[in-house]
C-alpha cells in the first residue's frame, strides 16, 4: 500500500532477519532499511542519493554492479569496513 514505504521496507528487513540482510538503496525511503540491515549499501547513481540514506549506510558505491562486486570480492569489503 502507498505511504510509509520506509517503514514497510524496514519491517521487511526485520522479517527476513536483519542480521542476514545486505540492503541496497538510494532513496530517502531506503534510509531505515539500510540502517536496519546487517550491511547497508547506498548507491550513488546519476540522480543522486538522499542525504539521510547516505548517513544510514555502511558503504557508499557508485553503481549496483560495484555493490555486487564488493560482495563477490570479500577482501574489498573487508578493506572498506576496516576500522
PDB file of C-alpha atoms in Angstrom:
ATOM      1  CA  UNK A   1       0.000   0.000   0.000  1.00  0.00           C
ATOM      2  CA  UNK A   2       1.257   3.525  -0.740  1.00  0.00           C
ATOM      3  CA  UNK A   3       2.749   5.597   2.058  1.00  0.00           C
ATOM      4  CA  UNK A   4       5.210   4.709   4.781  1.00  0.00           C
ATOM      5  CA  UNK A   5       7.434   2.877   2.314  1.00  0.00           C
ATOM      6  CA  UNK A   6      10.398   3.475   4.623  1.00  0.00           C
ATOM      7  CA  UNK A   7       8.650   1.691   7.493  1.00  0.00           C
ATOM      8  CA  UNK A   8       7.447  -1.105   5.193  1.00  0.00           C
ATOM      9  CA  UNK A   9      10.977  -1.748   3.924  1.00  0.00           C
ATOM     10  CA  UNK A  10      12.364  -1.690   7.456  1.00  0.00           C
ATOM     11  CA  UNK A  11       9.749  -4.168   8.630  1.00  0.00           C
ATOM     12  CA  UNK A  12      10.537  -6.469   5.713  1.00  0.00           C
ATOM     13  CA  UNK A  13      14.230  -6.477   6.701  1.00  0.00           C
ATOM     14  CA  UNK A  14      13.210  -7.471  10.238  1.00  0.00           C
ATOM     15  CA  UNK A  15      11.010 -10.278   8.904  1.00  0.00           C
ATOM     16  CA  UNK A  16      13.884 -11.635   6.809  1.00  0.00           C
ATOM     17  CA  UNK A  17      16.252 -11.499   9.786  1.00  0.00           C
ATOM     18  CA  UNK A  18      18.216  -8.245   9.670  1.00  0.00           C
ATOM     19  CA  UNK A  19      21.462  -9.955  10.663  1.00  0.00           C
ATOM     20  CA  UNK A  20      21.392 -11.866   7.339  1.00  0.00           C
ATOM     21  CA  UNK A  21      20.453  -8.995   5.036  1.00  0.00           C
ATOM     22  CA  UNK A  22      22.537  -6.834   2.739  1.00  0.00           C
ATOM     23  CA  UNK A  23      20.394  -3.944   1.519  1.00  0.00           C
ATOM     24  CA  UNK A  24      20.986  -1.568  -1.394  1.00  0.00           C
ATOM     25  CA  UNK A  25      19.246   1.770  -1.820  1.00  0.00           C
ATOM     26  CA  UNK A  26      19.492   5.422  -2.761  1.00  0.00           C
ATOM     27  CA  UNK A  27      16.132   6.970  -1.944  1.00  0.00           C
ATOM     28  CA  UNK A  28      15.005   8.644   1.243  1.00  0.00           C
ATOM     29  CA  UNK A  29      12.565   5.772   1.787  1.00  0.00           C
ATOM     30  CA  UNK A  30      15.557   3.374   1.923  1.00  0.00           C
ATOM     31  CA  UNK A  31      17.224   5.003   4.941  1.00  0.00           C
ATOM     32  CA  UNK A  32      15.652   2.851   7.656  1.00  0.00           C
ATOM     33  CA  UNK A  33      16.178  -0.326   5.649  1.00  0.00           C
ATOM     34  CA  UNK A  34      19.896   0.398   5.216  1.00  0.00           C
ATOM     35  CA  UNK A  35      20.311   1.162   8.893  1.00  0.00           C
ATOM     36  CA  UNK A  36      18.472  -1.995   9.981  1.00  0.00           C
ATOM     37  CA  UNK A  37      20.268  -4.405   7.611  1.00  0.00           C
ATOM     38  CA  UNK A  38      23.464  -6.105   8.661  1.00  0.00           C
ATOM     39  CA  UNK A  39      25.140  -4.277   5.788  1.00  0.00           C
ATOM     40  CA  UNK A  40      23.589  -1.208   4.183  1.00  0.00           C
ATOM     41  CA  UNK A  41      24.986  -0.050   0.854  1.00  0.00           C
ATOM     42  CA  UNK A  42      23.973   3.322  -0.577  1.00  0.00           C
ATOM     43  CA  UNK A  43      24.234   3.549  -4.344  1.00  0.00           C
ATOM     44  CA  UNK A  44      25.080   6.989  -5.752  1.00  0.00           C
ATOM     45  CA  UNK A  45      23.659   6.944  -9.275  1.00  0.00           C
ATOM     46  CA  UNK A  46      23.261   9.839 -11.710  1.00  0.00           C
ATOM     47  CA  UNK A  47      20.090  11.017  -9.945  1.00  0.00           C
ATOM     48  CA  UNK A  48      21.966  11.221  -6.656  1.00  0.00           C
ATOM     49  CA  UNK A  49      21.239   9.799  -3.236  1.00  0.00           C
ATOM     50  CA  UNK A  50      19.263  11.178  -0.303  1.00  0.00           C
ATOM     51  CA  UNK A  51      21.447  12.569   2.497  1.00  0.00           C
ATOM     52  CA  UNK A  52      19.548  10.569   5.137  1.00  0.00           C
ATOM     53  CA  UNK A  53      20.271   7.419   3.156  1.00  0.00           C
ATOM     54  CA  UNK A  54      23.978   8.220   2.933  1.00  0.00           C
ATOM     55  CA  UNK A  55      24.112   8.786   6.682  1.00  0.00           C
ATOM     56  CA  UNK A  56      22.457   5.431   7.409  1.00  0.00           C
ATOM     57  CA  UNK A  57      24.600   3.371   5.029  1.00  0.00           C
ATOM     58  CA  UNK A  58      27.712   1.434   5.966  1.00  0.00           C
ATOM     59  CA  UNK A  59      29.196   1.835   2.487  1.00  0.00           C
ATOM     60  CA  UNK A  60      28.599   4.121  -0.492  1.00  0.00           C
ATOM     61  CA  UNK A  61      29.238   2.916  -4.055  1.00  0.00           C
ATOM     62  CA  UNK A  62      28.660   4.392  -7.493  1.00  0.00           C
ATOM     63  CA  UNK A  63      26.627   1.597  -9.092  1.00  0.00           C
ATOM     64  CA  UNK A  64      24.723  -1.618  -8.364  1.00  0.00           C
ATOM     65  CA  UNK A  65      27.497  -3.520 -10.150  1.00  0.00           C
ATOM     66  CA  UNK A  66      30.053  -2.067  -7.718  1.00  0.00           C
ATOM     67  CA  UNK A  67      27.865  -3.133  -4.796  1.00  0.00           C
ATOM     68  CA  UNK A  68      27.632  -6.720  -6.041  1.00  0.00           C
ATOM     69  CA  UNK A  69      31.379  -6.753  -6.793  1.00  0.00           C
ATOM     70  CA  UNK A  70      32.044  -5.902  -3.138  1.00  0.00           C
ATOM     71  CA  UNK A  71      30.062  -8.942  -2.088  1.00  0.00           C
ATOM     72  CA  UNK A  72      31.829 -11.150  -4.618  1.00  0.00           C
ATOM     73  CA  UNK A  73      35.256  -9.893  -3.505  1.00  0.00           C
ATOM     74  CA  UNK A  74      35.265 -10.132   0.296  1.00  0.00           C
ATOM     75  CA  UNK A  75      38.772  -8.650   0.594  1.00  0.00           C
ATOM     76  CA  UNK A  76      37.453  -5.380  -0.865  1.00  0.00           C
ATOM     77  CA  UNK A  77      34.565  -5.428   1.566  1.00  0.00           C
ATOM     78  CA  UNK A  78      36.901  -6.017   4.500  1.00  0.00           C
ATOM     79  CA  UNK A  79      39.156  -3.180   3.334  1.00  0.00           C
ATOM     80  CA  UNK A  80      36.242  -0.758   3.183  1.00  0.00           C
ATOM     81  CA  UNK A  81      34.873  -1.698   6.609  1.00  0.00           C
ATOM     82  CA  UNK A  82      38.230  -1.911   8.397  1.00  0.00           C
ATOM     83  CA  UNK A  83      38.447   0.304  11.478  1.00  0.00           C
TER      84      UNK A  83
END
